[in-house]
mmCIF file of C-alpha atoms in Angstrom:
data_model
loop_
_atom_site.group_PDB
_atom_site.id
_atom_site.type_symbol
_atom_site.label_atom_id
_atom_site.label_comp_id
_atom_site.label_asym_id
_atom_site.label_seq_id
_atom_site.Cartn_x
_atom_site.Cartn_y
_atom_site.Cartn_z
ATOM 1 C CA MET Z 1 1.886 176.745 125.686
ATOM 2 C CA SER Z 2 -1.446 177.367 123.926
ATOM 3 C CA ASP Z 3 -2.714 173.981 125.122
ATOM 4 C CA ILE Z 4 -2.028 174.981 128.727
ATOM 5 C CA VAL Z 5 -3.826 178.301 128.347
ATOM 6 C CA GLU Z 6 -6.752 176.603 126.642
ATOM 7 C CA GLY Z 7 -6.941 174.015 129.408
ATOM 8 C CA LEU Z 8 -6.970 176.699 132.096
ATOM 9 C CA GLY Z 9 -9.684 178.572 130.240
ATOM 10 C CA THR Z 10 -11.808 175.443 130.016
ATOM 11 C CA ALA Z 11 -11.351 174.779 133.730
ATOM 12 C CA VAL Z 12 -12.379 178.344 134.622
ATOM 13 C CA GLU Z 13 -15.384 178.128 132.305
ATOM 14 C CA GLY Z 14 -16.460 174.864 133.871
ATOM 15 C CA GLY Z 15 -16.050 176.312 137.350
ATOM 16 C CA LEU Z 16 -18.187 179.326 136.528
ATOM 17 C CA TYR Z 17 -20.858 177.089 135.018
ATOM 18 C CA ALA Z 18 -20.882 174.836 138.080
ATOM 19 C CA LYS Z 19 -21.184 177.861 140.338
ATOM 20 C CA ALA Z 20 -24.103 179.194 138.342
ATOM 21 C CA VAL Z 21 -25.932 175.880 138.511
ATOM 22 C CA SER Z 22 -25.213 175.354 142.222
ATOM 23 C CA ASN Z 23 -26.491 178.835 143.073
ATOM 24 C CA GLU Z 24 -29.943 178.196 141.628
ATOM 25 C CA PRO Z 25 -32.689 178.933 144.145
ATOM 26 C CA GLY Z 26 -33.575 175.917 146.272
ATOM 27 C CA SER Z 27 -30.317 174.104 145.527
ATOM 28 C CA ALA Z 28 -29.023 172.085 148.491
ATOM 29 C CA LEU Z 29 -25.482 173.033 147.498
ATOM 30 C CA ALA Z 30 -26.023 176.751 147.054
ATOM 31 C CA LEU Z 31 -22.898 178.786 147.764
ATOM 32 C CA ASP Z 32 -22.661 182.135 149.446
ATOM 33 C CA LYS Z 33 -19.130 183.580 149.282
ATOM 34 C CA GLY Z 34 -17.624 180.111 149.282
ATOM 35 C CA HIS Z 35 -19.783 178.674 152.082
ATOM 36 C CA PHE Z 36 -22.403 175.972 151.694
ATOM 37 C CA ALA Z 37 -25.966 176.840 152.671
ATOM 38 C CA GLU Z 38 -27.069 173.341 153.560
ATOM 39 C CA GLY Z 39 -30.106 172.044 155.378
ATOM 40 C CA GLU Z 40 -29.074 168.404 155.215
ATOM 41 C CA CYS Z 41 -25.760 166.691 155.897
ATOM 42 C CA LEU Z 42 -23.755 166.766 152.675
ATOM 43 C CA ASN Z 43 -22.149 163.455 153.647
ATOM 44 C CA CYS Z 44 -25.120 161.222 154.539
ATOM 45 C CA GLY Z 45 -28.216 163.358 153.836
ATOM 46 C CA THR Z 46 -29.500 163.387 157.429
ATOM 47 C CA PRO Z 47 -31.480 166.530 158.392
ATOM 48 C CA LEU Z 48 -29.182 168.762 160.394
ATOM 49 C CA VAL Z 49 -29.758 169.713 164.006
ATOM 50 C CA GLY Z 50 -26.943 171.672 165.612
ATOM 51 C CA GLU Z 51 -23.362 172.213 164.479
ATOM 52 C CA HIS Z 52 -22.645 168.571 163.600
ATOM 53 C CA CYS Z 53 -24.542 165.756 161.943
ATOM 54 C CA HIS Z 54 -25.801 163.471 164.707
ATOM 55 C CA ALA Z 55 -25.572 160.456 162.356
ATOM 56 C CA CYS Z 56 -22.039 160.639 160.907
ATOM 57 C CA GLY Z 57 -20.421 163.470 162.901
ATOM 58 C CA GLN Z 58 -19.561 165.726 159.954
ATOM 59 C CA LYS Z 59 -19.701 169.479 160.541
ATOM 60 C CA ALA Z 60 -22.924 171.135 159.514
ATOM 61 C CA HIS Z 61 -21.254 174.249 158.151
ATOM 62 C CA LEU Z 62 -18.653 173.658 155.467
ATOM 63 C CA HIS Z 63 -16.596 176.087 153.427
ATOM 64 C CA ARG Z 64 -15.099 176.044 149.960
ATOM 65 C CA THR Z 65 -12.526 178.825 149.985
ATOM 66 C CA LEU Z 66 -8.743 178.966 149.792
ATOM 67 C CA THR Z 67 -8.639 180.302 153.343
ATOM 68 C CA GLY Z 68 -10.711 177.343 154.455
ATOM 69 C CA PHE Z 69 -8.337 174.978 152.655
ATOM 70 C CA MET Z 70 -5.294 176.449 154.434
ATOM 71 C CA HIS Z 71 -7.147 176.101 157.728
ATOM 72 C CA ASP Z 72 -7.774 172.429 156.962
ATOM 73 C CA VAL Z 73 -4.064 171.917 156.185
ATOM 74 C CA ALA Z 74 -2.995 173.437 159.501
ATOM 75 C CA HIS Z 75 -5.782 171.658 161.343
ATOM 76 C CA GLY Z 76 -4.832 168.327 159.808
ATOM 77 C CA ALA Z 77 -1.188 168.758 160.852
ATOM 78 C CA VAL Z 78 -1.713 169.568 164.506
ATOM 79 C CA HIS Z 79 -5.319 170.719 165.036
ATOM 80 C CA PHE Z 80 -3.946 174.232 164.600
ATOM 81 C CA ASP Z 81 -6.873 176.124 166.065
ATOM 82 C CA SER Z 82 -7.976 177.208 169.521
ATOM 83 C CA LYS Z 83 -6.816 173.805 170.833
ATOM 84 C CA THR Z 84 -3.230 174.756 170.075
ATOM 85 C CA TRP Z 85 -3.388 178.021 171.973
ATOM 86 C CA ARG Z 86 -4.855 176.208 174.964
ATOM 87 C CA THR Z 87 -2.384 173.322 174.818
ATOM 88 C CA LEU Z 88 0.983 175.031 174.326
ATOM 89 C CA PRO Z 89 0.834 177.431 177.312
ATOM 90 C CA MET Z 90 -0.291 174.613 179.579
ATOM 91 C CA LEU Z 91 2.434 172.319 178.252
ATOM 92 C CA VAL Z 92 5.027 174.938 179.165
ATOM 93 C CA PHE Z 93 3.706 176.222 182.506
ATOM 94 C CA LYS Z 94 1.271 173.552 183.752
ATOM 95 C CA PRO Z 95 2.318 170.263 182.116
ATOM 96 C CA GLY Z 96 0.991 168.108 184.948
ATOM 97 C CA GLU Z 97 -2.460 169.652 184.827
ATOM 98 C CA LEU Z 98 -2.563 169.299 181.028
ATOM 99 C CA THR Z 99 -1.599 165.623 181.184
ATOM 100 C CA ARG Z 100 -3.971 164.805 184.021
ATOM 101 C CA ARG Z 101 -6.940 166.543 182.357
ATOM 102 C CA TYR Z 102 -6.235 164.739 179.075
ATOM 103 C CA ILE Z 103 -5.979 161.379 180.856
ATOM 104 C CA ASP Z 104 -9.228 162.068 182.702
ATOM 105 C CA GLY Z 105 -11.095 162.565 179.440
ATOM 106 C CA GLU Z 106 -10.857 166.240 178.414
ATOM 107 C CA ARG Z 107 -9.832 165.514 174.831
ATOM 108 C CA THR Z 108 -11.727 168.163 172.860
ATOM 109 C CA HIS Z 109 -9.949 171.086 174.516
ATOM 110 C CA PHE Z 110 -6.365 169.968 173.827
ATOM 111 C CA VAL Z 111 -4.141 168.754 171.005
ATOM 112 C CA SER Z 112 -3.442 165.058 171.399
ATOM 113 C CA PRO Z 113 0.068 164.279 172.715
ATOM 114 C CA MET Z 114 1.018 162.169 169.699
ATOM 115 C CA ALA Z 115 -0.053 164.852 167.223
ATOM 116 C CA LEU Z 116 1.913 167.456 169.162
ATOM 117 C CA PHE Z 117 4.992 165.231 169.379
ATOM 118 C CA LEU Z 118 5.002 164.397 165.651
ATOM 119 C CA PHE Z 119 4.453 168.030 164.750
ATOM 120 C CA SER Z 120 7.338 169.136 166.975
ATOM 121 C CA ILE Z 121 9.657 166.557 165.379
ATOM 122 C CA PHE Z 122 8.564 167.668 161.895
ATOM 123 C CA LEU Z 123 9.081 171.318 162.831
ATOM 124 C CA MET Z 124 12.539 170.651 164.258
ATOM 125 C CA PHE Z 125 13.543 168.710 161.157
ATOM 126 C CA ALA Z 126 12.277 171.464 158.848
ATOM 127 C CA VAL Z 127 13.959 174.282 160.775
ATOM 128 C CA PHE Z 128 17.256 172.416 161.101
ATOM 129 C CA GLN Z 129 17.299 171.645 157.387
ATOM 130 C CA PHE Z 130 16.486 175.255 156.533
ATOM 131 C CA ALA Z 131 19.234 176.502 158.875
ATOM 132 C CA GLY Z 132 21.734 173.964 157.546
ATOM 133 C CA ILE Z 133 22.162 172.226 160.893
ATOM 134 C CA SER Z 134 23.201 168.611 160.443
ATOM 135 C CA ALA Z 135 25.730 166.054 161.584
ATOM 136 C CA PRO Z 136 29.157 166.410 159.932
ATOM 137 C CA THR Z 137 29.414 164.070 156.979
ATOM 138 C CA ASP Z 138 32.579 165.309 155.299
ATOM 139 C CA PHE Z 139 35.679 163.576 156.590
ATOM 140 C CA ASP Z 140 39.032 164.342 155.035
ATOM 141 C CA ALA Z 141 40.649 161.415 153.301
ATOM 142 C CA PRO Z 142 43.927 160.330 154.903
ATOM 143 C CA THR Z 143 47.145 161.554 153.308
ATOM 144 C CA SER Z 144 49.529 159.076 151.684
ATOM 145 C CA GLU Z 145 51.810 159.264 154.720
ATOM 146 C CA GLU Z 146 48.917 158.596 157.118
ATOM 147 C CA ALA Z 147 47.718 155.728 154.938
ATOM 148 C CA SER Z 148 51.206 154.223 154.932
ATOM 149 C CA VAL Z 149 51.461 154.427 158.717
ATOM 150 C CA GLY Z 150 48.012 152.856 159.066
ATOM 151 C CA LEU Z 151 48.959 150.030 156.693
ATOM 152 C CA ASP Z 152 52.169 149.278 158.567
ATOM 153 C CA LYS Z 153 50.292 149.204 161.858
ATOM 154 C CA LYS Z 154 47.669 146.840 160.435
ATOM 155 C CA LEU Z 155 50.323 144.523 159.005
ATOM 156 C CA THR Z 156 52.170 144.444 162.337
ATOM 157 C CA GLU Z 157 48.954 143.536 164.147
ATOM 158 C CA LEU Z 158 48.203 140.778 161.641
ATOM 159 C CA GLU Z 159 51.718 139.352 161.988
ATOM 160 C CA ALA Z 160 51.351 139.222 165.754
ATOM 161 C CA ASP Z 161 47.905 137.580 165.495
ATOM 162 C CA ILE Z 162 49.202 134.964 163.075
ATOM 163 C CA GLU Z 163 52.212 134.157 165.245
ATOM 164 C CA ARG Z 164 50.076 133.786 168.359
ATOM 165 C CA ALA Z 165 47.550 131.592 166.586
ATOM 166 C CA GLU Z 166 50.289 129.298 165.215
ATOM 167 C CA GLN Z 167 51.901 128.955 168.614
ATOM 168 C CA ARG Z 168 48.623 128.151 170.279
ATOM 169 C CA LEU Z 169 47.786 125.481 167.720
ATOM 170 C CA GLU Z 170 51.130 123.824 168.488
ATOM 171 C CA THR Z 171 51.336 124.162 172.257
ATOM 172 C CA ASP Z 172 47.831 124.271 173.736
ATOM 173 C CA GLU Z 173 45.408 121.458 174.266
ATOM 174 C CA LEU Z 174 42.323 122.534 172.348
ATOM 175 C CA THR Z 175 38.951 120.969 171.814
ATOM 176 C CA GLU Z 176 37.938 120.127 168.278
ATOM 177 C CA GLY Z 177 35.667 123.163 168.092
ATOM 178 C CA GLN Z 178 38.334 125.545 169.429
ATOM 179 C CA ARG Z 179 40.943 124.180 167.036
ATOM 180 C CA SER Z 180 38.602 124.497 164.067
ATOM 181 C CA GLN Z 181 37.731 128.050 165.054
ATOM 182 C CA LEU Z 182 41.373 129.034 165.499
ATOM 183 C CA GLU Z 183 42.345 127.528 162.144
ATOM 184 C CA ARG Z 184 39.606 129.480 160.378
ATOM 185 C CA ARG Z 185 40.780 132.663 162.062
ATOM 186 C CA LEU Z 186 44.378 131.924 161.078
ATOM 187 C CA ALA Z 187 43.413 131.336 157.454
ATOM 188 C CA ARG Z 188 41.457 134.585 157.352
ATOM 189 C CA ASP Z 189 44.334 136.582 158.860
ATOM 190 C CA ARG Z 190 46.758 135.063 156.354
ATOM 191 C CA GLN Z 191 44.473 135.940 153.485
ATOM 192 C CA GLU Z 192 44.041 139.520 154.716
ATOM 193 C CA TYR Z 193 47.797 139.894 155.153
ATOM 194 C CA ALA Z 194 48.396 138.628 151.617
ATOM 195 C CA GLN Z 195 45.870 141.113 150.208
ATOM 196 C CA LEU Z 196 47.422 144.051 152.075
ATOM 197 C CA ASN Z 197 51.020 143.102 151.296
ATOM 198 C CA PRO Z 198 51.130 140.574 148.442
ATOM 199 C CA LEU Z 199 54.904 141.043 147.869
ATOM 200 C CA GLN Z 200 55.862 140.034 151.398
ATOM 201 C CA ASP Z 201 57.173 136.468 151.660
ATOM 202 C CA LEU Z 202 56.849 135.272 155.228
ATOM 203 C CA PRO Z 203 57.521 131.742 156.474
ATOM 204 C CA PHE Z 204 53.975 131.167 157.561
ATOM 205 C CA PHE Z 205 52.730 131.472 153.971
ATOM 206 C CA GLU Z 206 54.843 128.531 152.841
ATOM 207 C CA SER Z 207 52.431 125.959 154.232
ATOM 208 C CA GLU Z 208 48.818 125.786 153.095
ATOM 209 C CA GLY Z 209 47.765 123.455 155.856
ATOM 210 C CA GLN Z 210 48.451 123.443 159.561
ATOM 211 C CA PRO Z 211 51.998 124.776 160.255
ATOM 212 C CA GLU Z 212 54.570 122.339 161.507
ATOM 213 C CA ALA Z 213 56.070 122.793 164.953
ATOM 214 C CA SER Z 214 59.361 124.630 164.699
ATOM 215 C CA ALA Z 215 61.427 126.776 166.969
ATOM 216 C CA ASP Z 216 61.943 129.141 164.010
ATOM 217 C CA ASN Z 217 58.237 129.926 163.993
ATOM 218 C CA ALA Z 218 58.427 131.433 167.468
ATOM 219 C CA PRO Z 219 59.160 135.140 167.682
ATOM 220 C CA SER Z 220 62.668 135.992 168.823
ATOM 221 C CA GLY Z 221 63.053 136.356 172.559
ATOM 222 C CA GLU Z 222 59.930 134.275 173.355
ATOM 223 C CA THR Z 223 59.987 130.918 175.089
ATOM 224 C CA GLY Z 224 57.461 128.328 176.044
ATOM 225 C CA ASN Z 225 56.859 130.094 179.339
ATOM 226 C CA ASP Z 226 56.089 133.365 177.561
ATOM 227 C CA ASN Z 227 53.639 131.543 175.358
ATOM 228 C CA ALA Z 228 51.890 130.105 178.387
ATOM 229 C CA GLY Z 229 51.664 133.580 179.867
ATOM 230 C CA THR Z 230 49.631 134.821 176.875
ATOM 231 C CA SER Z 231 47.388 131.762 176.731
ATOM 232 C CA ASP Z 232 44.512 133.386 178.618
ATOM 233 C CA ILE Z 233 44.627 136.484 176.434
ATOM 234 C CA VAL Z 234 44.605 134.447 173.249
ATOM 235 C CA THR Z 235 41.736 132.349 174.581
ATOM 236 C CA ALA Z 236 39.695 135.474 175.239
ATOM 237 C CA GLU Z 237 40.476 136.825 171.770
ATOM 238 C CA THR Z 238 39.453 133.543 170.191
ATOM 239 C CA ASP Z 239 36.193 133.495 172.097
ATOM 240 C CA ASN Z 240 35.412 137.054 171.015
ATOM 241 C CA GLU Z 241 36.247 136.156 167.436
ATOM 242 C CA PHE Z 242 33.925 133.163 167.672
ATOM 243 C CA VAL Z 243 31.058 135.409 168.792
ATOM 244 C CA LEU Z 244 31.681 137.880 165.971
ATOM 245 C CA GLU Z 245 31.689 135.109 163.395
ATOM 246 C CA ARG Z 246 28.400 133.766 164.694
ATOM 247 C CA ILE Z 247 26.858 137.243 164.179
ATOM 248 C CA GLY Z 248 28.673 138.272 161.039
ATOM 249 C CA TRP Z 249 26.474 141.304 160.399
ATOM 250 C CA VAL Z 250 28.123 142.947 163.422
ATOM 251 C CA ARG Z 251 31.494 142.720 161.733
ATOM 252 C CA ALA Z 252 29.994 143.975 158.454
ATOM 253 C CA GLY Z 253 28.385 146.902 160.251
ATOM 254 C CA LEU Z 254 31.603 147.890 161.982
ATOM 255 C CA GLU Z 255 33.378 147.807 158.636
ATOM 256 C CA LYS Z 256 30.730 150.142 157.195
ATOM 257 C CA TRP Z 257 31.289 152.626 160.003
ATOM 258 C CA GLU Z 258 35.050 152.424 159.485
ATOM 259 C CA LYS Z 259 34.973 152.776 155.711
ATOM 260 C CA ASN Z 260 32.378 155.541 155.391
ATOM 261 C CA PRO Z 261 31.708 157.337 158.694
ATOM 262 C CA GLY Z 262 30.167 160.312 156.901
ATOM 263 C CA LEU Z 263 27.449 158.186 155.312
ATOM 264 C CA MET Z 264 26.758 156.385 158.569
ATOM 265 C CA LEU Z 265 26.408 159.663 160.476
ATOM 266 C CA TYR Z 266 23.988 160.888 157.814
ATOM 267 C CA LYS Z 267 21.941 157.712 158.178
ATOM 268 C CA LEU Z 268 22.053 158.122 161.959
ATOM 269 C CA GLN Z 269 20.633 161.633 161.636
ATOM 270 C CA THR Z 270 17.855 160.691 159.212
ATOM 271 C CA ASN Z 271 16.936 157.651 161.283
ATOM 272 C CA PHE Z 272 16.563 159.916 164.303
ATOM 273 C CA TYR Z 273 13.764 161.819 162.578
ATOM 274 C CA LYS Z 274 12.147 158.684 161.178
ATOM 275 C CA PHE Z 275 12.272 156.614 164.346
ATOM 276 C CA SER Z 276 12.026 159.276 167.051
ATOM 277 C CA TRP Z 277 8.680 157.746 168.057
ATOM 278 C CA LEU Z 278 10.644 154.762 169.413
ATOM 279 C CA LEU Z 279 11.514 156.941 172.397
ATOM 280 C CA ILE Z 280 7.917 156.540 173.584
ATOM 281 C CA PRO Z 281 7.776 152.702 173.908
ATOM 282 C CA LEU Z 282 11.344 152.707 175.228
ATOM 283 C CA SER Z 283 10.464 155.185 177.980
ATOM 284 C CA ILE Z 284 7.129 153.801 179.175
ATOM 285 C CA PRO Z 285 8.515 150.713 181.009
ATOM 286 C CA PHE Z 286 11.061 152.843 182.891
ATOM 287 C CA VAL Z 287 8.412 155.342 184.000
ATOM 288 C CA TRP Z 288 6.214 152.407 185.033
ATOM 289 C CA LEU Z 289 9.025 151.226 187.331
ATOM 290 C CA LEU Z 290 8.648 154.458 189.309
ATOM 291 C CA PHE Z 291 4.978 153.699 190.052
ATOM 292 C CA PHE Z 292 4.592 149.922 189.688
ATOM 293 C CA TRP Z 293 3.182 149.568 193.219
ATOM 294 C CA LYS Z 294 0.521 152.234 192.597
ATOM 295 C CA ARG Z 295 -2.311 150.360 190.897
ATOM 296 C CA ARG Z 296 -4.272 153.462 189.965
ATOM 297 C CA PHE Z 297 -1.618 154.536 187.450
ATOM 298 C CA ARG Z 298 -1.727 152.468 184.281
ATOM 299 C CA ALA Z 299 0.510 152.195 181.250
ATOM 300 C CA TYR Z 300 -1.806 154.584 179.387
ATOM 301 C CA ASP Z 301 -1.126 157.306 181.963
ATOM 302 C CA HIS Z 302 2.624 156.840 181.535
ATOM 303 C CA ALA Z 303 2.286 156.934 177.729
ATOM 304 C CA ILE Z 304 0.517 160.309 177.827
ATOM 305 C CA PHE Z 305 3.062 161.645 180.324
ATOM 306 C CA VAL Z 306 6.024 160.488 178.221
ATOM 307 C CA THR Z 307 4.625 161.776 174.922
ATOM 308 C CA TYR Z 308 3.761 165.254 176.202
ATOM 309 C CA SER Z 309 7.165 165.439 177.912
ATOM 310 C CA LEU Z 310 8.997 164.461 174.717
ATOM 311 C CA ALA Z 311 6.991 167.039 172.743
ATOM 312 C CA PHE Z 312 8.054 169.749 175.181
ATOM 313 C CA MET Z 313 11.713 168.686 175.140
ATOM 314 C CA THR Z 314 11.740 168.706 171.342
ATOM 315 C CA MET Z 315 10.325 172.231 171.261
ATOM 316 C CA LEU Z 316 12.798 173.299 173.953
ATOM 317 C CA ILE Z 317 15.734 172.000 171.887
ATOM 318 C CA LEU Z 318 14.392 173.855 168.873
ATOM 319 C CA ALA Z 319 13.953 177.071 170.874
ATOM 320 C CA ILE Z 320 17.477 176.852 172.359
ATOM 321 C CA VAL Z 321 19.065 176.194 168.966
ATOM 322 C CA LEU Z 322 17.185 179.075 167.362
ATOM 323 C CA GLY Z 323 18.133 181.274 170.314
ATOM 324 C CA GLY Z 324 21.766 180.364 169.869
ATOM 325 C CA LEU Z 325 21.606 181.146 166.165
ATOM 326 C CA GLY Z 326 19.867 184.409 166.974
ATOM 327 C CA GLY Z 327 22.684 185.616 169.203
ATOM 328 C CA MET Z 328 21.731 184.299 172.642
ATOM 329 C CA SER Z 329 24.775 184.126 174.889
ATOM 330 C CA SER Z 330 26.443 180.782 175.517
ATOM 331 C CA THR Z 331 25.791 181.225 179.238
ATOM 332 C CA ALA Z 332 22.058 181.523 178.611
ATOM 333 C CA VAL Z 333 22.126 178.493 176.316
ATOM 334 C CA VAL Z 334 23.885 176.353 178.926
ATOM 335 C CA PHE Z 335 21.635 177.666 181.691
ATOM 336 C CA ALA Z 336 18.468 176.861 179.731
ATOM 337 C CA SER Z 337 19.739 173.427 178.675
ATOM 338 C CA LEU Z 338 20.678 172.341 182.197
ATOM 339 C CA LEU Z 339 17.952 173.959 184.303
ATOM 340 C CA ILE Z 340 14.715 173.918 182.319
ATOM 341 C CA PRO Z 341 14.436 170.140 181.603
ATOM 342 C CA PRO Z 342 14.647 168.942 185.246
ATOM 343 C CA LEU Z 343 12.336 171.742 186.447
ATOM 344 C CA HIS Z 344 9.772 170.855 183.802
ATOM 345 C CA ILE Z 345 9.937 167.125 184.553
ATOM 346 C CA TYR Z 346 9.567 167.879 188.278
ATOM 347 C CA LYS Z 347 6.422 169.960 187.709
ATOM 348 C CA HIS Z 348 5.131 167.410 185.219
ATOM 349 C CA LEU Z 349 5.545 164.547 187.685
ATOM 350 C CA ARG Z 350 3.889 166.405 190.560
ATOM 351 C CA GLY Z 351 0.891 167.534 188.529
ATOM 352 C CA THR Z 352 0.285 164.308 186.629
ATOM 353 C CA TYR Z 353 0.605 161.866 189.515
ATOM 354 C CA GLY Z 354 -0.338 164.113 192.455
ATOM 355 C CA LEU Z 355 3.011 163.666 194.222
ATOM 356 C CA THR Z 356 4.482 165.426 197.223
ATOM 357 C CA ARG Z 357 7.688 167.427 196.789
ATOM 358 C CA PHE Z 358 9.823 164.634 198.229
ATOM 359 C CA SER Z 359 8.190 161.934 196.066
ATOM 360 C CA ALA Z 360 8.647 164.051 192.948
ATOM 361 C CA LEU Z 361 12.276 164.836 193.782
ATOM 362 C CA TRP Z 362 13.432 161.265 194.354
ATOM 363 C CA ARG Z 363 11.611 160.099 191.229
ATOM 364 C CA LEU Z 364 13.221 162.947 189.283
ATOM 365 C CA SER Z 365 16.649 161.788 190.476
ATOM 366 C CA VAL Z 366 16.020 158.196 189.438
ATOM 367 C CA LEU Z 367 14.455 159.293 186.166
ATOM 368 C CA GLY Z 368 17.586 161.308 185.351
ATOM 369 C CA VAL Z 369 19.625 158.094 185.407
ATOM 370 C CA LEU Z 370 16.961 156.209 183.458
ATOM 371 C CA ILE Z 371 16.911 158.905 180.773
ATOM 372 C CA VAL Z 372 20.617 158.313 180.142
ATOM 373 C CA ILE Z 373 19.906 154.579 179.753
ATOM 374 C CA ILE Z 374 16.963 155.253 177.421
ATOM 375 C CA LEU Z 375 19.005 157.586 175.224
ATOM 376 C CA GLY Z 376 21.789 155.004 175.088
ATOM 377 C CA MET Z 377 19.349 152.307 173.991
ATOM 378 C CA PHE Z 378 17.791 154.646 171.426
ATOM 379 C CA THR Z 379 21.191 155.580 169.980
ATOM 380 C CA SER Z 380 22.172 151.916 169.794
ATOM 381 C CA LEU Z 381 18.984 151.117 167.907
ATOM 382 C CA LEU Z 382 19.647 153.950 165.465
ATOM 383 C CA MET Z 383 23.177 152.692 164.867
ATOM 384 C CA LEU Z 384 21.823 149.173 164.372
ATOM 385 C CA LEU Z 385 19.254 150.414 161.875
ATOM 386 C CA GLY Z 386 22.014 152.294 160.075
ATOM 387 C CA LEU Z 387 23.796 149.037 159.297
ATOM 388 C CA PHE Z 388 21.101 148.021 156.830
#
């Protein structure tokens, strides 16, 4: 403990000494209440003219106070200064004008769309974690009775699969590849059945190789005609099985979801925060489709439109959730969730692209369908990422 106190005392002593030296008359780094009194750029030494160094761009007036440090933290996160108070009201009430002015080059007045989007995602994540809002990850383990029923059902399915595969090997004309595929599937089903019920002694376990043709192998009540009737179904199942074997990670991923859905839902939630930016490149091509014949609108315009729109929707979700937690009625929550997004997109489209009411309305209708497709693709990507 004494070492810590001594270290702090030494640091304070050194700080006071440095302040005394830096405040000597004529010093270029003289401090006045935490602010530098500089005549030259402290970064490159260029004589200062105006509020910024014309050589390197650094601010002429710098500060060295705790308040200044906190300002830098907020500024670094989302340019939290007068830009924010100009950007947020326009994003809510005049999104089209905001987007168009930013595209046309007014960058200094507004927070960049990407900074605003990332900040809104970070804020939503922080608030949701603080409020304890997350996807359910606790799933009750099945009871012994439920497990027994599930095991019996699985064994019955395996028995039926094995019987069908044996019959098809005996009765159908198969190519070499189809036969090889079906035999591998049969061997796998037999092995799985043996693992689930090792005490069961069924006839089809007596032969290690290809089963011999026998009327006893056919299920009771089935004839050759019945077998022919299921040929198409078995063919389809075999083809699907062939595809799954060629992409084995799909099967492994599905098994992960089945064995531990809680963990997979947790990974899905965390991946949403980490990869939310994927919504931007996924959305741009679909917005481009709405204007592909208008040469004056480029992909950059659509990127700014999409990013500002996503930032607003993220903040809207956060506001609705907080409102619901704060006691807002369910009617108001539903009303805000269903009405505000399309109204905002409509105004955003009209202002950004200079559209008539009719042009904005039909594009809004099409975009509503495209949004469902985009969200489906995004969710699929998150689930795919959760497999690894």
